[in-house]
Amino acid sequence: MFKDWFGSKSKYVTVKRQKEKSKEKKKKKGKGKGKGKITDELWTKCKNCGEIIFNKKLAQNLKVCLECEYHFRLNSQERLNLLIDEDSFTEFGEELETVNPLEFPKYESKLKKYQEKTGLDEAVVTGEGQIGGHRVAIAVIDANFLMGSMNSVVGEKVTRVIETALNEELPLIIISGGGGGARMYEGMLSLMQMAKTSAALAKLDDAGQLFISVLTDPTYGGISASFASLGDIIIAEKEAKIGFAGPRVIKQTINKDLPSGFQTSEFQLEHGMVDKVVGRKEMKDVLVRILDIHSLRGEVNA
Amino acid sequence: MPKDHLEFEKPLIELEDKIKELKQFMQEKDIDLTDEIERLKEKSERVKQEVYSELEPWQILKLARHAERPTTLDYINLICDDFIELHGDRNYGDDRALIGGIGKIGDQPLTIVGHQKGKSTKDNINRNFGMAHPEGYRKALRLMKQAEKFNRPILALINTPGAYPGIEAEERGQAEAIAKNMMEMARLKVPIIIIVTGEGGSGGALGIGVGDKIMMLEYTYYSVCSPEACAAILWKDASEAKTAAEALKLTAKDLLELGIVDEIINEPLGGAHKAFKESAELLKEAILTNLQEIQSFSISEMLEKRYDKFRQIGEYIEHSRIEVNDEQQDEVVNE
């Protein structure tokens, strides 16, 4: 069954691997041949344990390493396939086109590059669908698009999905995975999306509606310091990197090495910042159970 | 030339030095140089006007970071008839980089929160250079909720390079503290006035930055990231910071044009650090005028306006397909 969720084979794996491939190529030039072969279309080398995995097998295993359980990043489509009941997802139809409001150098070409690379218009996919039969409004931030950073369009689409949840009284789920935070190229317009989405969530909260925030690798900066941290329930996928400031910035500031396991899901759990750390294979089940419990709206007092 | 003078102030300082020199010369040699001195004074004034009317973003950034700029406590002492600082977040500790308390301007009670920078290196270490930890944001939230309880308006003074990026800040949930503040500030049922008085450093600023009016002093900046960080990421070269400062559109003027800031509060010629009192007067006037305006609305109107203010921020083109004819497309531009 998992197989079906991950439709065509090697396509998904290449997103991550293209990067590795180009790195490998550079290496190859300098150090001679050999290593490049591993990143053949058919194989992926685990970033964690070095195990060489047949792509087909990796996809079947939800892109979790068969050897060490390392969770490879999923793109938004794979994430939706994993969580949403088959054929129940409808993407919201609005077409918002990103512009270059600050006329920031090279922004357009950057956008174009990522649009071609990911097949997405922007770093978020929003829509509604069912999870275990429960209708939900859902947004997935795609870390493959400009590091999943938030700009005007991403902020607007996230706000609209919150508003849809509010208007149609649907539970809201936002899957965060963005290391870019607020997108530099749109300056303060990006930063203010943090306030905009948080304000919209205040309304949802006032209405007594459920918001489940799911944090996946990586969740940082403007994403983590806004909607991602505001869930009634916050679930972190196993071994994701989650934090406010990036590790390099912290290291530079304090001039010390960072402790191992710093800013992982498990670190966040230990420090009381997330409700639960969940492996990819159990993620849907956990969400269904939470939705289930919240669907039972018994009278508390007559 | 003393080191705290900025590069672009150089011609001004030179003129001022020359005037002093002439005056001394006039006294010593008993020659009448009054005309000459007057001419130089006029020139100095003219140059000053010129220099400060055409400051580049990078120069404004330098002024915003000026070590002698009035701090939050300086402003509080100058504008308030009474102020009592209140400490601690009731959970972990007291952050000296983000202070708060209750006070009054005339008969107007206020809760004030703001980043606090130091005056000297030692003081700055004590204040962590105005970079707050989660407990700072949580103290601010505690005081702001208290303000709501007692129906007191809130004034937030922003002056921070950013929220502190450190191990302990992460352990105690920097991201959550900032996010929570924004969500709560969006719905607090009292007027909230935000003023950037120096540096508006990204999320660290926004953590006390949601309100009914956002104002900026003339020579301040508010940015998604520091130009240095931007340059290091985009051009792999921190020395490109000047270019980044221009590209990021971070000055008060730029942000007024982008519709993010509501008002620019003038500073005395030469910058707030040249005339604390005058600068504080201008600040006070802006606070009281804006407060009066916000207080003229009902609470629900106020909250609605506050929500809409943030709701409309963002620029993009919206395409909406008209079903009748595939080739027809409507474009709505949101600005």
Coordinates of N, CA and C in Angstrom, one line a residue, chain A residues 61-168:
Chain A
N61 N 9.7 2.3 1.4 CA 9.9 2.5 2.9 C 9.7 4.0 3.3
L62 N 8.9 4.7 2.5 CA 8.6 6.1 2.8 C 9.8 7.0 2.9
K63 N 10.8 6.7 2.2 CA 12.1 7.4 2.2 C 12.7 7.4 3.6
V64 N 12.6 6.3 4.3 CA 13.2 6.1 5.6 C 14.3 5.1 5.3
C65 N 15.5 5.3 5.7 CA 16.6 4.4 5.5 C 16.3 3.0 6.1
L66 N 16.5 2.0 5.3 CA 16.2 0.6 5.8 C 17.1 0.2 6.8
E67 N 18.3 0.8 6.8 CA 19.4 0.3 7.8 C 19.2 1.1 9.1
C68 N 19.2 2.4 9.1 CA 19.4 3.2 10.3 C 18.1 4.1 10.6
E69 N 17.1 3.9 9.7 CA 15.8 4.7 9.9 C 16.0 6.2 9.8
Y70 N 17.1 6.6 9.1 CA 17.2 8.0 8.8 C 16.1 8.5 7.9
H71 N 15.5 9.6 8.3 CA 14.3 10.1 7.5 C 14.8 11.1 6.4
F72 N 14.8 10.7 5.2 CA 15.1 11.6 4.1 C 14.0 12.6 4.0
R73 N 14.3 13.8 3.5 CA 13.2 14.8 3.4 C 12.2 14.4 2.3
L74 N 11.0 14.8 2.5 CA 9.9 14.5 1.5 C 9.6 15.9 0.9
N75 N 9.2 15.9 -0.3 CA 8.7 17.1 -0.9 C 7.2 17.2 -0.6
S76 N 6.5 18.3 -1.0 CA 5.1 18.5 -0.6 C 4.2 17.4 -1.1
Q77 N 4.5 17.0 -2.3 CA 3.6 16.0 -2.9 C 3.7 14.7 -2.2
E78 N 4.9 14.3 -1.9 CA 5.1 13.0 -1.2 C 4.5 13.1 0.2
R79 N 4.6 14.2 0.8 CA 4.0 14.4 2.2 C 2.5 14.3 2.1
L80 N 1.9 14.9 1.1 CA 0.4 14.8 1.0 C 0.0 13.3 0.7
N81 N 0.8 12.7 -0.2 CA 0.5 11.3 -0.5 C 0.6 10.4 0.8
L82 N 1.5 10.8 1.6 CA 1.7 10.0 2.9 C 0.5 10.2 3.8
L83 N 0.0 11.4 3.9 CA -1.0 11.7 5.0 C -2.4 11.8 4.5
I84 N -2.7 12.2 3.3 CA -4.1 12.4 2.9 C -4.7 11.1 2.3
D85 N -5.9 10.8 2.7 CA -6.6 9.7 2.1 C -6.6 9.8 0.6
E86 N -6.5 8.6 -0.1 CA -6.4 8.6 -1.5 C -7.5 9.3 -2.2
D87 N -7.2 10.1 -3.2 CA -8.1 10.8 -4.0 C -9.0 11.8 -3.3
S88 N -8.6 12.2 -2.1 CA -9.4 13.1 -1.3 C -8.9 14.6 -1.3
F89 N -7.7 14.8 -1.9 CA -7.1 16.1 -1.8 C -7.5 17.0 -2.9
T90 N -7.9 18.2 -2.6 CA -8.2 19.3 -3.6 C -7.3 20.4 -3.3
E91 N -6.5 20.8 -4.2 CA -5.6 21.9 -4.0 C -6.4 23.2 -4.2
F92 N -6.2 24.2 -3.3 CA -6.9 25.4 -3.5 C -6.5 26.1 -4.8
G93 N -7.5 26.6 -5.5 CA -7.3 27.0 -6.9 C -6.7 28.4 -7.1
E94 N -6.5 29.1 -6.1 CA -6.1 30.5 -6.3 C -4.7 30.5 -6.9
E95 N -4.5 31.4 -7.9 CA -3.1 31.5 -8.5 C -2.5 32.8 -8.1
L96 N -1.6 32.7 -7.2 CA -0.9 33.9 -6.7 C 0.5 33.8 -7.3
E97 N 0.8 34.9 -8.0 CA 2.1 34.9 -8.7 C 3.1 35.8 -7.9
T98 N 4.2 35.2 -7.6 CA 5.3 36.0 -6.9 C 5.8 37.1 -7.8
V99 N 6.0 38.3 -7.2 CA 6.6 39.4 -7.9 C 7.9 39.7 -7.2
N100 N 8.5 40.7 -7.7 CA 9.8 41.2 -7.1 C 9.6 42.6 -6.6
P101 N 8.9 42.7 -5.5 CA 8.5 44.1 -5.0 C 9.6 45.0 -4.7
L102 N 10.7 44.5 -4.2 CA 11.9 45.3 -3.9 C 12.8 45.5 -5.0
E103 N 12.5 44.8 -6.2 CA 13.4 44.8 -7.3 C 14.8 44.3 -6.8
F104 N 14.7 43.2 -6.1 CA 15.9 42.6 -5.5 C 16.8 41.9 -6.6
P105 N 18.1 42.2 -6.6 CA 18.9 41.6 -7.6 C 18.8 40.1 -7.7
K106 N 18.6 39.6 -8.9 CA 18.6 38.1 -9.2 C 17.5 37.3 -8.6
Y107 N 16.5 38.0 -8.0 CA 15.4 37.3 -7.4 C 14.6 36.5 -8.5
E108 N 14.3 37.1 -9.6 CA 13.5 36.4 -10.6 C 14.2 35.2 -11.1
S109 N 15.5 35.3 -11.4 CA 16.1 34.1 -11.9 C 16.2 32.9 -10.9
K110 N 16.3 33.3 -9.6 CA 16.3 32.4 -8.5 C 14.9 31.6 -8.5
L111 N 13.9 32.4 -8.6 CA 12.5 31.9 -8.6 C 12.3 30.9 -9.7
K112 N 12.8 31.3 -10.9 CA 12.6 30.5 -12.1 C 13.3 29.2 -11.9
K113 N 14.5 29.3 -11.4 CA 15.3 28.1 -11.2 C 14.5 27.1 -10.3
Y114 N 14.0 27.6 -9.2 CA 13.3 26.7 -8.3 C 12.0 26.2 -8.8
Q115 N 11.3 27.1 -9.6 CA 10.1 26.6 -10.2 C 10.3 25.5 -11.1
E116 N 11.4 25.6 -11.9 CA 11.7 24.5 -12.8 C 12.1 23.3 -12.1
K117 N 12.9 23.5 -11.1 CA 13.5 22.3 -10.4 C 12.4 21.5 -9.6
T118 N 11.4 22.3 -9.0 CA 10.4 21.6 -8.2 C 9.1 21.4 -8.9
G119 N 8.8 22.1 -10.0 CA 7.5 22.0 -10.6 C 6.5 22.8 -9.8
L120 N 6.9 23.5 -8.7 CA 6.0 24.3 -7.9 C 6.0 25.7 -8.3
D121 N 5.0 26.5 -8.0 CA 5.0 27.9 -8.2 C 5.7 28.6 -7.0
E122 N 5.4 28.0 -5.8 CA 5.9 28.6 -4.6 C 6.2 27.6 -3.5
A123 N 6.7 28.0 -2.4 CA 7.2 27.1 -1.4 C 6.1 26.5 -0.5
V124 N 4.8 26.6 -0.9 CA 3.7 26.0 -0.1 C 2.7 25.4 -1.0
V125 N 2.1 24.3 -0.6 CA 0.9 23.8 -1.2 C -0.2 23.8 -0.2
T126 N -1.4 24.3 -0.6 CA -2.5 24.3 0.3 C -3.7 23.7 -0.3
G127 N -4.6 23.2 0.5 CA -5.8 22.6 0.0 C -6.6 21.9 1.1
E128 N -7.6 21.2 0.7 CA -8.3 20.4 1.7 C -8.4 19.0 1.3
G129 N -8.5 18.1 2.3 CA -8.6 16.7 2.0 C -9.0 15.9 3.3
Q130 N -8.9 14.6 3.2 CA -9.3 13.9 4.4 C -8.2 13.1 4.9
I131 N -8.2 13.0 6.2 CA -7.1 12.2 6.9 C -7.9 11.2 7.8
G132 N -7.9 9.9 7.4 CA -8.6 8.9 8.1 C -10.1 9.3 8.2
G133 N -10.6 9.9 7.1 CA -12.0 10.2 7.0 C -12.4 11.5 7.5
H134 N -11.4 12.2 8.2 CA -11.7 13.5 8.8 C -11.3 14.6 7.7
R135 N -12.2 15.5 7.4 CA -11.9 16.6 6.5 C -11.0 17.6 7.2
V136 N -10.0 18.0 6.6 CA -9.0 19.0 7.1 C -8.6 20.0 6.1
A137 N -8.3 21.2 6.6 CA -7.6 22.2 5.7 C -6.1 21.9 6.0
I138 N -5.3 21.9 4.9 CA -3.9 21.6 5.1 C -3.0 22.5 4.3
A139 N -1.8 22.8 4.9 CA -0.8 23.5 4.1 C 0.5 22.7 4.3
V140 N 1.3 22.5 3.3 CA 2.6 21.9 3.4 C 3.7 22.8 2.8
I141 N 4.6 23.2 3.7 CA 5.7 24.0 3.2 C 6.8 23.1 2.6
D142 N 7.2 23.4 1.4 CA 8.1 22.5 0.7 C 9.6 23.1 0.8
A143 N 10.4 22.4 1.5 CA 11.7 22.8 1.8 C 12.6 22.9 0.5
N144 N 12.1 22.2 -0.5 CA 12.9 22.2 -1.7 C 12.8 23.5 -2.5
F145 N 11.8 24.3 -2.2 CA 11.7 25.5 -2.9 C 12.3 26.7 -2.1
L146 N 13.4 27.2 -2.6 CA 14.1 28.3 -1.9 C 14.1 28.1 -0.4
M147 N 14.5 26.9 0.0 CA 14.6 26.5 1.4 C 13.3 26.6 2.2
G148 N 12.2 26.6 1.5 CA 10.9 26.6 2.2 C 10.8 27.9 2.9
S149 N 11.3 29.0 2.3 CA 11.2 30.3 3.0 C 9.8 31.0 2.7
M150 N 9.5 31.9 3.6 CA 8.2 32.5 3.6 C 8.3 33.9 2.9
N151 N 7.6 34.1 1.9 CA 7.5 35.4 1.2 C 6.0 35.9 1.2
S152 N 5.7 36.9 0.4 CA 4.3 37.4 0.4 C 3.3 36.3 0.0
V153 N 3.6 35.5 -1.0 CA 2.7 34.5 -1.5 C 2.5 33.4 -0.5
V154 N 3.6 32.9 0.1 CA 3.6 31.8 1.1 C 2.7 32.3 2.3
G155 N 3.0 33.5 2.8 CA 2.3 34.0 3.9 C 0.8 34.2 3.6
E156 N 0.5 34.6 2.4 CA -0.9 34.8 1.9 C -1.6 33.5 1.8
K157 N -0.9 32.5 1.3 CA -1.6 31.2 1.1 C -1.8 30.5 2.4
V158 N -0.8 30.7 3.3 CA -1.0 30.1 4.7 C -2.2 30.8 5.4
T159 N -2.2 32.1 5.3 CA -3.3 32.9 5.9 C -4.7 32.4 5.3
R160 N -4.7 32.2 4.0 CA -6.0 31.8 3.4 C -6.4 30.4 3.9
V161 N -5.4 29.5 4.1 CA -5.8 28.2 4.5 C -6.3 28.2 6.0
I162 N -5.8 29.2 6.7 CA -6.2 29.4 8.1 C -7.7 29.9 8.0
E163 N -7.9 30.8 7.2 CA -9.2 31.4 7.0 C -10.3 30.4 6.5
T164 N -9.8 29.5 5.6 CA -10.7 28.5 5.2 C -11.1 27.6 6.3
A165 N -10.1 27.2 7.1 CA -10.4 26.3 8.3 C -11.4 27.0 9.2
L166 N -11.2 28.3 9.4 CA -12.1 29.1 10.2 C -13.5 29.1 9.7
N167 N -13.6 29.5 8.4 CA -14.9 29.7 7.8 C -15.7 28.4 7.6
E168 N -14.9 27.3 7.4 CA -15.6 26.0 7.1 C -15.5 25.1 8.3

